[in-house]
Amino acid sequence: MQIPFFSLYENVQLILTNKIEEFHYYGYDSITEQDLWKYCIDKVWRKRDVQNMRLHELTAGIFGATASEVLSYMQIKDFKRNEMNLRLSNEELQTLFHPLKE
């Protein structure tokens, strides 16, 4: 997986690690540093010029993220990815939406 804004990622990696350790402490073991970073890029800073953000702004965004927000983001992203990969034939769609009556 390629990490967007890798140079910034390296600058805040210790902060990401700290936040992930907090998530793991509370039992959210499935979230990784890359997941949190992608969440911040796509959701927290989506309308910002990330490349020109100051370190304290990046830090505040990371520390402000909650596990439930990140998990929700990950689930929606996975759902959309799986939805695009799901290709049903017309016959399968008809069966799905008009099941046989007994």
PDB file of N, CA and C in Angstrom:
ATOM      1  N   MET A   1       0.840  -1.176   0.000  1.00  0.00           N
ATOM      2  CA  MET A   1       0.000   0.000   0.000  1.00  0.00           C
ATOM      3  C   MET A   1       0.887   1.241   0.000  1.00  0.00           C
ATOM      4  N   GLN A   2       0.656   2.124  -0.942  1.00  0.00           N
ATOM      5  CA  GLN A   2       1.411   3.361  -1.011  1.00  0.00           C
ATOM      6  C   GLN A   2       0.794   4.386  -0.057  1.00  0.00           C
ATOM      7  N   ILE A   3       1.638   5.061   0.671  1.00  0.00           N
ATOM      8  CA  ILE A   3       1.178   6.012   1.676  1.00  0.00           C
ATOM      9  C   ILE A   3       1.203   7.419   1.081  1.00  0.00           C
ATOM     10  N   PRO A   4       0.038   8.094   1.013  1.00  0.00           N
ATOM     11  CA  PRO A   4       0.020   9.463   0.490  1.00  0.00           C
ATOM     12  C   PRO A   4       0.744  10.427   1.437  1.00  0.00           C
ATOM     13  N   PHE A   5       1.413  11.406   0.849  1.00  0.00           N
ATOM     14  CA  PHE A   5       2.163  12.409   1.622  1.00  0.00           C
ATOM     15  C   PHE A   5       3.146  11.735   2.571  1.00  0.00           C
ATOM     16  N   PHE A   6       3.976  10.858   2.015  1.00  0.00           N
ATOM     17  CA  PHE A   6       4.870  10.019   2.829  1.00  0.00           C
ATOM     18  C   PHE A   6       5.816  10.844   3.697  1.00  0.00           C
ATOM     19  N   SER A   7       6.320  11.967   3.186  1.00  0.00           N
ATOM     20  CA  SER A   7       7.247  12.770   3.988  1.00  0.00           C
ATOM     21  C   SER A   7       6.565  13.320   5.244  1.00  0.00           C
ATOM     22  N   LEU A   8       5.295  13.731   5.110  1.00  0.00           N
ATOM     23  CA  LEU A   8       4.545  14.183   6.287  1.00  0.00           C
ATOM     24  C   LEU A   8       4.252  13.013   7.220  1.00  0.00           C
ATOM     25  N   TYR A   9       3.943  11.878   6.625  1.00  0.00           N
ATOM     26  CA  TYR A   9       3.679  10.661   7.403  1.00  0.00           C
ATOM     27  C   TYR A   9       4.870  10.331   8.291  1.00  0.00           C
ATOM     28  N   GLU A  10       6.073  10.426   7.716  1.00  0.00           N
ATOM     29  CA  GLU A  10       7.277  10.144   8.505  1.00  0.00           C
ATOM     30  C   GLU A  10       7.429  11.123   9.665  1.00  0.00           C
ATOM     31  N   ASN A  11       7.044  12.391   9.441  1.00  0.00           N
ATOM     32  CA  ASN A  11       7.174  13.408  10.489  1.00  0.00           C
ATOM     33  C   ASN A  11       6.249  13.152  11.678  1.00  0.00           C
ATOM     34  N   VAL A  12       5.105  12.557  11.429  1.00  0.00           N
ATOM     35  CA  VAL A  12       4.119  12.347  12.504  1.00  0.00           C
ATOM     36  C   VAL A  12       3.954  10.876  12.875  1.00  0.00           C
ATOM     37  N   GLN A  13       4.864  10.041  12.429  1.00  0.00           N
ATOM     38  CA  GLN A  13       4.726   8.605  12.677  1.00  0.00           C
ATOM     39  C   GLN A  13       4.697   8.273  14.163  1.00  0.00           C
ATOM     40  N   LEU A  14       5.466   8.958  14.966  1.00  0.00           N
ATOM     41  CA  LEU A  14       5.453   8.727  16.414  1.00  0.00           C
ATOM     42  C   LEU A  14       4.084   9.049  17.008  1.00  0.00           C
ATOM     43  N   ILE A  15       3.457  10.096  16.513  1.00  0.00           N
ATOM     44  CA  ILE A  15       2.118  10.478  16.986  1.00  0.00           C
ATOM     45  C   ILE A  15       1.095   9.441  16.546  1.00  0.00           C
ATOM     46  N   LEU A  16       1.219   8.978  15.299  1.00  0.00           N
ATOM     47  CA  LEU A  16       0.326   7.923  14.811  1.00  0.00           C
ATOM     48  C   LEU A  16       0.479   6.658  15.658  1.00  0.00           C
ATOM     49  N   THR A  17       1.705   6.299  15.943  1.00  0.00           N
ATOM     50  CA  THR A  17       1.972   5.114  16.771  1.00  0.00           C
ATOM     51  C   THR A  17       1.343   5.256  18.146  1.00  0.00           C
ATOM     52  N   ASN A  18       1.475   6.431  18.733  1.00  0.00           N
ATOM     53  CA  ASN A  18       0.897   6.689  20.047  1.00  0.00           C
ATOM     54  C   ASN A  18      -0.624   6.538  20.013  1.00  0.00           C
ATOM     55  N   LYS A  19      -1.260   7.088  18.994  1.00  0.00           N
ATOM     56  CA  LYS A  19      -2.726   7.016  18.893  1.00  0.00           C
ATOM     57  C   LYS A  19      -3.175   5.571  18.649  1.00  0.00           C
ATOM     58  N   ILE A  20      -2.434   4.835  17.839  1.00  0.00           N
ATOM     59  CA  ILE A  20      -2.772   3.432  17.580  1.00  0.00           C
ATOM     60  C   ILE A  20      -2.612   2.609  18.860  1.00  0.00           C
ATOM     61  N   GLU A  21      -1.595   2.886  19.651  1.00  0.00           N
ATOM     62  CA  GLU A  21      -1.433   2.197  20.936  1.00  0.00           C
ATOM     63  C   GLU A  21      -2.626   2.466  21.847  1.00  0.00           C
ATOM     64  N   GLU A  22      -3.134   3.693  21.811  1.00  0.00           N
ATOM     65  CA  GLU A  22      -4.337   4.018  22.583  1.00  0.00           C
ATOM     66  C   GLU A  22      -5.530   3.194  22.096  1.00  0.00           C
ATOM     67  N   PHE A  23      -5.701   3.122  20.772  1.00  0.00           N
ATOM     68  CA  PHE A  23      -6.801   2.312  20.215  1.00  0.00           C
ATOM     69  C   PHE A  23      -6.653   0.858  20.644  1.00  0.00           C
ATOM     70  N   HIS A  24      -5.444   0.320  20.565  1.00  0.00           N
ATOM     71  CA  HIS A  24      -5.218  -1.071  20.932  1.00  0.00           C
ATOM     72  C   HIS A  24      -5.475  -1.293  22.427  1.00  0.00           C
ATOM     73  N   TYR A  25      -5.146  -0.324  23.243  1.00  0.00           N
ATOM     74  CA  TYR A  25      -5.407  -0.414  24.676  1.00  0.00           C
ATOM     75  C   TYR A  25      -6.898  -0.599  24.945  1.00  0.00           C
ATOM     76  N   TYR A  26      -7.723   0.060  24.155  1.00  0.00           N
ATOM     77  CA  TYR A  26      -9.170  -0.035  24.329  1.00  0.00           C
ATOM     78  C   TYR A  26      -9.795  -1.170  23.509  1.00  0.00           C
ATOM     79  N   GLY A  27      -8.962  -2.000  22.895  1.00  0.00           N
ATOM     80  CA  GLY A  27      -9.461  -3.194  22.228  1.00  0.00           C
ATOM     81  C   GLY A  27      -9.703  -3.059  20.730  1.00  0.00           C
ATOM     82  N   TYR A  28      -9.329  -1.957  20.135  1.00  0.00           N
ATOM     83  CA  TYR A  28      -9.503  -1.765  18.699  1.00  0.00           C
ATOM     84  C   TYR A  28      -8.214  -2.157  17.986  1.00  0.00           C
ATOM     85  N   ASP A  29      -7.970  -3.463  17.923  1.00  0.00           N
ATOM     86  CA  ASP A  29      -6.702  -3.976  17.408  1.00  0.00           C
ATOM     87  C   ASP A  29      -6.601  -3.994  15.889  1.00  0.00           C
ATOM     88  N   SER A  30      -7.698  -3.822  15.196  1.00  0.00           N
ATOM     89  CA  SER A  30      -7.666  -3.932  13.736  1.00  0.00           C
ATOM     90  C   SER A  30      -7.211  -2.655  13.037  1.00  0.00           C
ATOM     91  N   ILE A  31      -7.110  -1.555  13.750  1.00  0.00           N
ATOM     92  CA  ILE A  31      -6.720  -0.279  13.144  1.00  0.00           C
ATOM     93  C   ILE A  31      -5.197  -0.172  13.119  1.00  0.00           C
ATOM     94  N   THR A  32      -4.661   0.190  11.951  1.00  0.00           N
ATOM     95  CA  THR A  32      -3.216   0.362  11.807  1.00  0.00           C
ATOM     96  C   THR A  32      -2.877   1.844  11.652  1.00  0.00           C
ATOM     97  N   GLU A  33      -1.599   2.139  11.701  1.00  0.00           N
ATOM     98  CA  GLU A  33      -1.148   3.514  11.497  1.00  0.00           C
ATOM     99  C   GLU A  33      -1.552   4.016  10.112  1.00  0.00           C
ATOM    100  N   GLN A  34      -1.424   3.149   9.113  1.00  0.00           N
ATOM    101  CA  GLN A  34      -1.790   3.529   7.750  1.00  0.00           C
ATOM    102  C   GLN A  34      -3.284   3.817   7.635  1.00  0.00           C
ATOM    103  N   ASP A  35      -4.106   3.033   8.337  1.00  0.00           N
ATOM    104  CA  ASP A  35      -5.552   3.263   8.335  1.00  0.00           C
ATOM    105  C   ASP A  35      -5.886   4.626   8.934  1.00  0.00           C
ATOM    106  N   LEU A  36      -5.264   4.930  10.043  1.00  0.00           N
ATOM    107  CA  LEU A  36      -5.495   6.217  10.703  1.00  0.00           C
ATOM    108  C   LEU A  36      -5.031   7.369   9.817  1.00  0.00           C
ATOM    109  N   TRP A  37      -3.871   7.219   9.190  1.00  0.00           N
ATOM    110  CA  TRP A  37      -3.345   8.261   8.305  1.00  0.00           C
ATOM    111  C   TRP A  37      -4.292   8.482   7.124  1.00  0.00           C
ATOM    112  N   LYS A  38      -4.742   7.391   6.511  1.00  0.00           N
ATOM    113  CA  LYS A  38      -5.659   7.493   5.360  1.00  0.00           C
ATOM    114  C   LYS A  38      -6.972   8.151   5.789  1.00  0.00           C
ATOM    115  N   TYR A  39      -7.465   7.802   6.962  1.00  0.00           N
ATOM    116  CA  TYR A  39      -8.681   8.427   7.492  1.00  0.00           C
ATOM    117  C   TYR A  39      -8.485   9.935   7.631  1.00  0.00           C
ATOM    118  N   CYS A  40      -7.369  10.334   8.212  1.00  0.00           N
ATOM    119  CA  CYS A  40      -7.111  11.772   8.401  1.00  0.00           C
ATOM    120  C   CYS A  40      -7.007  12.490   7.054  1.00  0.00           C
ATOM    121  N   ILE A  41      -6.329  11.890   6.099  1.00  0.00           N
ATOM    122  CA  ILE A  41      -6.193  12.494   4.765  1.00  0.00           C
ATOM    123  C   ILE A  41      -7.564  12.640   4.112  1.00  0.00           C
ATOM    124  N   ASP A  42      -8.352  11.559   4.133  1.00  0.00           N
ATOM    125  CA  ASP A  42      -9.628  11.535   3.407  1.00  0.00           C
ATOM    126  C   ASP A  42     -10.768  12.251   4.122  1.00  0.00           C
ATOM    127  N   LYS A  43     -10.765  12.255   5.434  1.00  0.00           N
ATOM    128  CA  LYS A  43     -11.901  12.810   6.176  1.00  0.00           C
ATOM    129  C   LYS A  43     -11.573  14.078   6.951  1.00  0.00           C
ATOM    130  N   VAL A  44     -10.567  14.012   7.803  1.00  0.00           N
ATOM    131  CA  VAL A  44     -10.269  15.135   8.696  1.00  0.00           C
ATOM    132  C   VAL A  44      -9.759  16.340   7.908  1.00  0.00           C
ATOM    133  N   TRP A  45      -8.852  16.080   6.961  1.00  0.00           N
ATOM    134  CA  TRP A  45      -8.227  17.179   6.212  1.00  0.00           C
ATOM    135  C   TRP A  45      -8.679  17.218   4.760  1.00  0.00           C
ATOM    136  N   ARG A  46      -9.845  16.694   4.431  1.00  0.00           N
ATOM    137  CA  ARG A  46     -10.268  16.548   3.035  1.00  0.00           C
ATOM    138  C   ARG A  46     -10.355  17.872   2.282  1.00  0.00           C
ATOM    139  N   LYS A  47     -10.610  18.961   2.953  1.00  0.00           N
ATOM    140  CA  LYS A  47     -10.733  20.260   2.286  1.00  0.00           C
ATOM    141  C   LYS A  47      -9.516  21.143   2.528  1.00  0.00           C
ATOM    142  N   ARG A  48      -8.444  20.546   2.990  1.00  0.00           N
ATOM    143  CA  ARG A  48      -7.242  21.301   3.332  1.00  0.00           C
ATOM    144  C   ARG A  48      -6.108  20.955   2.374  1.00  0.00           C
ATOM    145  N   ASP A  49      -5.163  21.835   2.271  1.00  0.00           N
ATOM    146  CA  ASP A  49      -3.942  21.579   1.518  1.00  0.00           C
ATOM    147  C   ASP A  49      -2.972  20.893   2.476  1.00  0.00           C
ATOM    148  N   VAL A  50      -3.011  19.583   2.502  1.00  0.00           N
ATOM    149  CA  VAL A  50      -2.273  18.801   3.492  1.00  0.00           C
ATOM    150  C   VAL A  50      -0.775  19.077   3.403  1.00  0.00           C
ATOM    151  N   GLN A  51      -0.280  19.234   2.206  1.00  0.00           N
ATOM    152  CA  GLN A  51       1.163  19.435   2.010  1.00  0.00           C
ATOM    153  C   GLN A  51       1.675  20.684   2.738  1.00  0.00           C
ATOM    154  N   ASN A  52       0.815  21.688   2.903  1.00  0.00           N
ATOM    155  CA  ASN A  52       1.227  22.944   3.529  1.00  0.00           C
ATOM    156  C   ASN A  52       0.710  23.121   4.956  1.00  0.00           C
ATOM    157  N   MET A  53       0.206  22.058   5.554  1.00  0.00           N
ATOM    158  CA  MET A  53      -0.282  22.153   6.923  1.00  0.00           C
ATOM    159  C   MET A  53       0.887  22.164   7.900  1.00  0.00           C
ATOM    160  N   ARG A  54       0.678  22.834   9.017  1.00  0.00           N
ATOM    161  CA  ARG A  54       1.701  22.886  10.065  1.00  0.00           C
ATOM    162  C   ARG A  54       1.625  21.630  10.926  1.00  0.00           C
ATOM    163  N   LEU A  55       2.709  21.356  11.596  1.00  0.00           N
ATOM    164  CA  LEU A  55       2.806  20.144  12.410  1.00  0.00           C
ATOM    165  C   LEU A  55       1.735  20.093  13.494  1.00  0.00           C
ATOM    166  N   HIS A  56       1.448  21.209  14.129  1.00  0.00           N
ATOM    167  CA  HIS A  56       0.439  21.200  15.196  1.00  0.00           C
ATOM    168  C   HIS A  56      -0.958  20.919  14.645  1.00  0.00           C
ATOM    169  N   GLU A  57      -1.232  21.300  13.387  1.00  0.00           N
ATOM    170  CA  GLU A  57      -2.526  21.000  12.770  1.00  0.00           C
ATOM    171  C   GLU A  57      -2.635  19.505  12.469  1.00  0.00           C
ATOM    172  N   LEU A  58      -1.555  18.929  11.968  1.00  0.00           N
ATOM    173  CA  LEU A  58      -1.538  17.487  11.710  1.00  0.00           C
ATOM    174  C   LEU A  58      -1.729  16.709  13.012  1.00  0.00           C
ATOM    175  N   THR A  59      -1.008  17.133  14.039  1.00  0.00           N
ATOM    176  CA  THR A  59      -1.088  16.472  15.338  1.00  0.00           C
ATOM    177  C   THR A  59      -2.495  16.551  15.926  1.00  0.00           C
ATOM    178  N   ALA A  60      -3.109  17.720  15.840  1.00  0.00           N
ATOM    179  CA  ALA A  60      -4.466  17.885  16.374  1.00  0.00           C
ATOM    180  C   ALA A  60      -5.460  16.984  15.642  1.00  0.00           C
ATOM    181  N   GLY A  61      -5.308  16.867  14.337  1.00  0.00           N
ATOM    182  CA  GLY A  61      -6.193  15.997  13.571  1.00  0.00           C
ATOM    183  C   GLY A  61      -6.057  14.543  13.967  1.00  0.00           C
ATOM    184  N   ILE A  62      -4.830  14.113  14.179  1.00  0.00           N
ATOM    185  CA  ILE A  62      -4.582  12.715  14.557  1.00  0.00           C
ATOM    186  C   ILE A  62      -5.116  12.435  15.962  1.00  0.00           C
ATOM    187  N   PHE A  63      -4.785  13.304  16.915  1.00  0.00           N
ATOM    188  CA  PHE A  63      -5.236  13.084  18.285  1.00  0.00           C
ATOM    189  C   PHE A  63      -6.744  13.253  18.435  1.00  0.00           C
ATOM    190  N   GLY A  64      -7.369  13.984  17.533  1.00  0.00           N
ATOM    191  CA  GLY A  64      -8.812  14.187  17.602  1.00  0.00           C
ATOM    192  C   GLY A  64      -9.629  13.040  17.038  1.00  0.00           C
ATOM    193  N   ALA A  65      -8.989  12.135  16.327  1.00  0.00           N
ATOM    194  CA  ALA A  65      -9.699  11.003  15.726  1.00  0.00           C
ATOM    195  C   ALA A  65     -10.120  10.002  16.798  1.00  0.00           C
ATOM    196  N   THR A  66     -11.311   9.468  16.631  1.00  0.00           N
ATOM    197  CA  THR A  66     -11.772   8.421  17.554  1.00  0.00           C
ATOM    198  C   THR A  66     -11.777   7.081  16.834  1.00  0.00           C
ATOM    199  N   ALA A  67     -11.684   6.019  17.598  1.00  0.00           N
ATOM    200  CA  ALA A  67     -11.661   4.678  17.025  1.00  0.00           C
ATOM    201  C   ALA A  67     -12.947   4.392  16.258  1.00  0.00           C
ATOM    202  N   SER A  68     -14.078   4.827  16.787  1.00  0.00           N
ATOM    203  CA  SER A  68     -15.347   4.548  16.109  1.00  0.00           C
ATOM    204  C   SER A  68     -15.420   5.270  14.765  1.00  0.00           C
ATOM    205  N   GLU A  69     -14.884   6.483  14.673  1.00  0.00           N
ATOM    206  CA  GLU A  69     -14.873   7.206  13.397  1.00  0.00           C
ATOM    207  C   GLU A  69     -13.989   6.496  12.376  1.00  0.00           C
ATOM    208  N   VAL A  70     -12.827   6.060  12.819  1.00  0.00           N
ATOM    209  CA  VAL A  70     -11.889   5.388  11.913  1.00  0.00           C
ATOM    210  C   VAL A  70     -12.473   4.052  11.455  1.00  0.00           C
ATOM    211  N   LEU A  71     -13.050   3.285  12.372  1.00  0.00           N
ATOM    212  CA  LEU A  71     -13.656   1.999  12.004  1.00  0.00           C
ATOM    213  C   LEU A  71     -14.822   2.194  11.046  1.00  0.00           C
ATOM    214  N   SER A  72     -15.638   3.179  11.287  1.00  0.00           N
ATOM    215  CA  SER A  72     -16.751   3.466  10.395  1.00  0.00           C
ATOM    216  C   SER A  72     -16.248   3.814   9.002  1.00  0.00           C
ATOM    217  N   TYR A  73     -15.220   4.648   8.929  1.00  0.00           N
ATOM    218  CA  TYR A  73     -14.607   5.012   7.656  1.00  0.00           C
ATOM    219  C   TYR A  73     -14.086   3.770   6.936  1.00  0.00           C
ATOM    220  N   MET A  74     -13.399   2.891   7.674  1.00  0.00           N
ATOM    221  CA  MET A  74     -12.841   1.682   7.081  1.00  0.00           C
ATOM    222  C   MET A  74     -13.937   0.754   6.563  1.00  0.00           C
ATOM    223  N   GLN A  75     -15.034   0.625   7.313  1.00  0.00           N
ATOM    224  CA  GLN A  75     -16.131  -0.241   6.898  1.00  0.00           C
ATOM    225  C   GLN A  75     -16.794   0.279   5.634  1.00  0.00           C
ATOM    226  N   ILE A  76     -17.021   1.571   5.570  1.00  0.00           N
ATOM    227  CA  ILE A  76     -17.654   2.160   4.384  1.00  0.00           C
ATOM    228  C   ILE A  76     -16.744   2.013   3.177  1.00  0.00           C
ATOM    229  N   LYS A  77     -15.446   2.240   3.372  1.00  0.00           N
ATOM    230  CA  LYS A  77     -14.484   2.094   2.281  1.00  0.00           C
ATOM    231  C   LYS A  77     -14.466   0.651   1.774  1.00  0.00           C
ATOM    232  N   ASP A  78     -14.458  -0.319   2.681  1.00  0.00           N
ATOM    233  CA  ASP A  78     -14.485  -1.732   2.292  1.00  0.00           C
ATOM    234  C   ASP A  78     -15.791  -2.087   1.596  1.00  0.00           C
ATOM    235  N   PHE A  79     -16.896  -1.560   2.096  1.00  0.00           N
ATOM    236  CA  PHE A  79     -18.189  -1.833   1.478  1.00  0.00           C
ATOM    237  C   PHE A  79     -18.215  -1.322   0.043  1.00  0.00           C
ATOM    238  N   LYS A  80     -17.726  -0.098  -0.162  1.00  0.00           N
ATOM    239  CA  LYS A  80     -17.702   0.460  -1.518  1.00  0.00           C
ATOM    240  C   LYS A  80     -16.793  -0.339  -2.429  1.00  0.00           C
ATOM    241  N   ARG A  81     -15.650  -0.781  -1.919  1.00  0.00           N
ATOM    242  CA  ARG A  81     -14.728  -1.577  -2.722  1.00  0.00           C
ATOM    243  C   ARG A  81     -15.371  -2.905  -3.106  1.00  0.00           C
ATOM    244  N   ASN A  82     -16.032  -3.560  -2.149  1.00  0.00           N
ATOM    245  CA  ASN A  82     -16.687  -4.830  -2.428  1.00  0.00           C
ATOM    246  C   ASN A  82     -17.884  -4.650  -3.346  1.00  0.00           C
ATOM    247  N   GLU A  83     -18.586  -3.546  -3.200  1.00  0.00           N
ATOM    248  CA  GLU A  83     -19.743  -3.281  -4.047  1.00  0.00           C
ATOM    249  C   GLU A  83     -19.324  -3.147  -5.501  1.00  0.00           C
ATOM    250  N   MET A  84     -18.193  -2.526  -5.752  1.00  0.00           N
ATOM    251  CA  MET A  84     -17.721  -2.368  -7.115  1.00  0.00           C
ATOM    252  C   MET A  84     -17.270  -3.694  -7.711  1.00  0.00           C
ATOM    253  N   ASN A  85     -16.794  -4.609  -6.863  1.00  0.00           N
ATOM    254  CA  ASN A  85     -16.342  -5.917  -7.344  1.00  0.00           C
ATOM    255  C   ASN A  85     -17.494  -6.903  -7.538  1.00  0.00           C
ATOM    256  N   LEU A  86     -18.653  -6.573  -7.021  1.00  0.00           N
ATOM    257  CA  LEU A  86     -19.803  -7.458  -7.111  1.00  0.00           C
ATOM    258  C   LEU A  86     -20.500  -7.263  -8.447  1.00  0.00           C
ATOM    259  N   ARG A  87     -20.433  -8.254  -9.276  1.00  0.00           N
ATOM    260  CA  ARG A  87     -21.079  -8.197 -10.582  1.00  0.00           C
ATOM    261  C   ARG A  87     -22.052  -9.375 -10.689  1.00  0.00           C
ATOM    262  N   LEU A  88     -23.330  -9.072 -10.744  1.00  0.00           N
ATOM    263  CA  LEU A  88     -24.346 -10.110 -10.859  1.00  0.00           C
ATOM    264  C   LEU A  88     -24.917 -10.105 -12.259  1.00  0.00           C
ATOM    265  N   SER A  89     -25.260 -11.284 -12.727  1.00  0.00           N
ATOM    266  CA  SER A  89     -25.911 -11.381 -14.034  1.00  0.00           C
ATOM    267  C   SER A  89     -27.364 -10.920 -13.890  1.00  0.00           C
ATOM    268  N   ASN A  90     -28.009 -10.675 -15.004  1.00  0.00           N
ATOM    269  CA  ASN A  90     -29.416 -10.263 -14.980  1.00  0.00           C
ATOM    270  C   ASN A  90     -30.282 -11.328 -14.314  1.00  0.00           C
ATOM    271  N   GLU A  91     -29.974 -12.589 -14.577  1.00  0.00           N
ATOM    272  CA  GLU A  91     -30.739 -13.680 -13.974  1.00  0.00           C
ATOM    273  C   GLU A  91     -30.582 -13.671 -12.452  1.00  0.00           C
ATOM    274  N   GLU A  92     -29.368 -13.444 -11.972  1.00  0.00           N
ATOM    275  CA  GLU A  92     -29.122 -13.388 -10.530  1.00  0.00           C
ATOM    276  C   GLU A  92     -29.834 -12.192  -9.901  1.00  0.00           C
ATOM    277  N   LEU A  93     -29.832 -11.071 -10.591  1.00  0.00           N
ATOM    278  CA  LEU A  93     -30.537  -9.895 -10.088  1.00  0.00           C
ATOM    279  C   LEU A  93     -32.035 -10.140 -10.015  1.00  0.00           C
ATOM    280  N   GLN A  94     -32.601 -10.774 -11.037  1.00  0.00           N
ATOM    281  CA  GLN A  94     -34.031 -11.079 -11.044  1.00  0.00           C
ATOM    282  C   GLN A  94     -34.386 -12.012  -9.884  1.00  0.00           C
ATOM    283  N   THR A  95     -33.546 -13.016  -9.653  1.00  0.00           N
ATOM    284  CA  THR A  95     -33.785 -13.940  -8.547  1.00  0.00           C
ATOM    285  C   THR A  95     -33.678 -13.231  -7.205  1.00  0.00           C
ATOM    286  N   LEU A  96     -32.738 -12.328  -7.117  1.00  0.00           N
ATOM    287  CA  LEU A  96     -32.545 -11.595  -5.873  1.00  0.00           C
ATOM    288  C   LEU A  96     -33.721 -10.686  -5.556  1.00  0.00           C
ATOM    289  N   PHE A  97     -34.225  -9.972  -6.557  1.00  0.00           N
ATOM    290  CA  PHE A  97     -35.286  -9.012  -6.312  1.00  0.00           C
ATOM    291  C   PHE A  97     -36.688  -9.567  -6.514  1.00  0.00           C
ATOM    292  N   HIS A  98     -36.789 -10.687  -7.184  1.00  0.00           N
ATOM    293  CA  HIS A  98     -38.103 -11.342  -7.396  1.00  0.00           C
ATOM    294  C   HIS A  98     -37.960 -12.820  -7.108  1.00  0.00           C
ATOM    295  N   PRO A  99     -37.871 -13.180  -5.819  1.00  0.00           N
ATOM    296  CA  PRO A  99     -37.686 -14.592  -5.473  1.00  0.00           C
ATOM    297  C   PRO A  99     -38.878 -15.432  -5.922  1.00  0.00           C
ATOM    298  N   LEU A 100     -38.614 -16.718  -6.130  1.00  0.00           N
ATOM    299  CA  LEU A 100     -39.649 -17.632  -6.536  1.00  0.00           C
ATOM    300  C   LEU A 100     -40.685 -17.780  -5.436  1.00  0.00           C
ATOM    301  N   LYS A 101     -41.941 -17.787  -5.828  1.00  0.00           N
ATOM    302  CA  LYS A 101     -43.010 -17.962  -4.851  1.00  0.00           C
ATOM    303  C   LYS A 101     -43.353 -19.436  -4.745  1.00  0.00           C
ATOM    304  N   GLU A 102     -43.604 -19.852  -3.540  1.00  0.00           N
ATOM    305  CA  GLU A 102     -43.938 -21.267  -3.313  1.00  0.00           C
ATOM    306  C   GLU A 102     -45.412 -21.508  -3.414  1.00  0.00           C
TER     307      GLU A 102
END
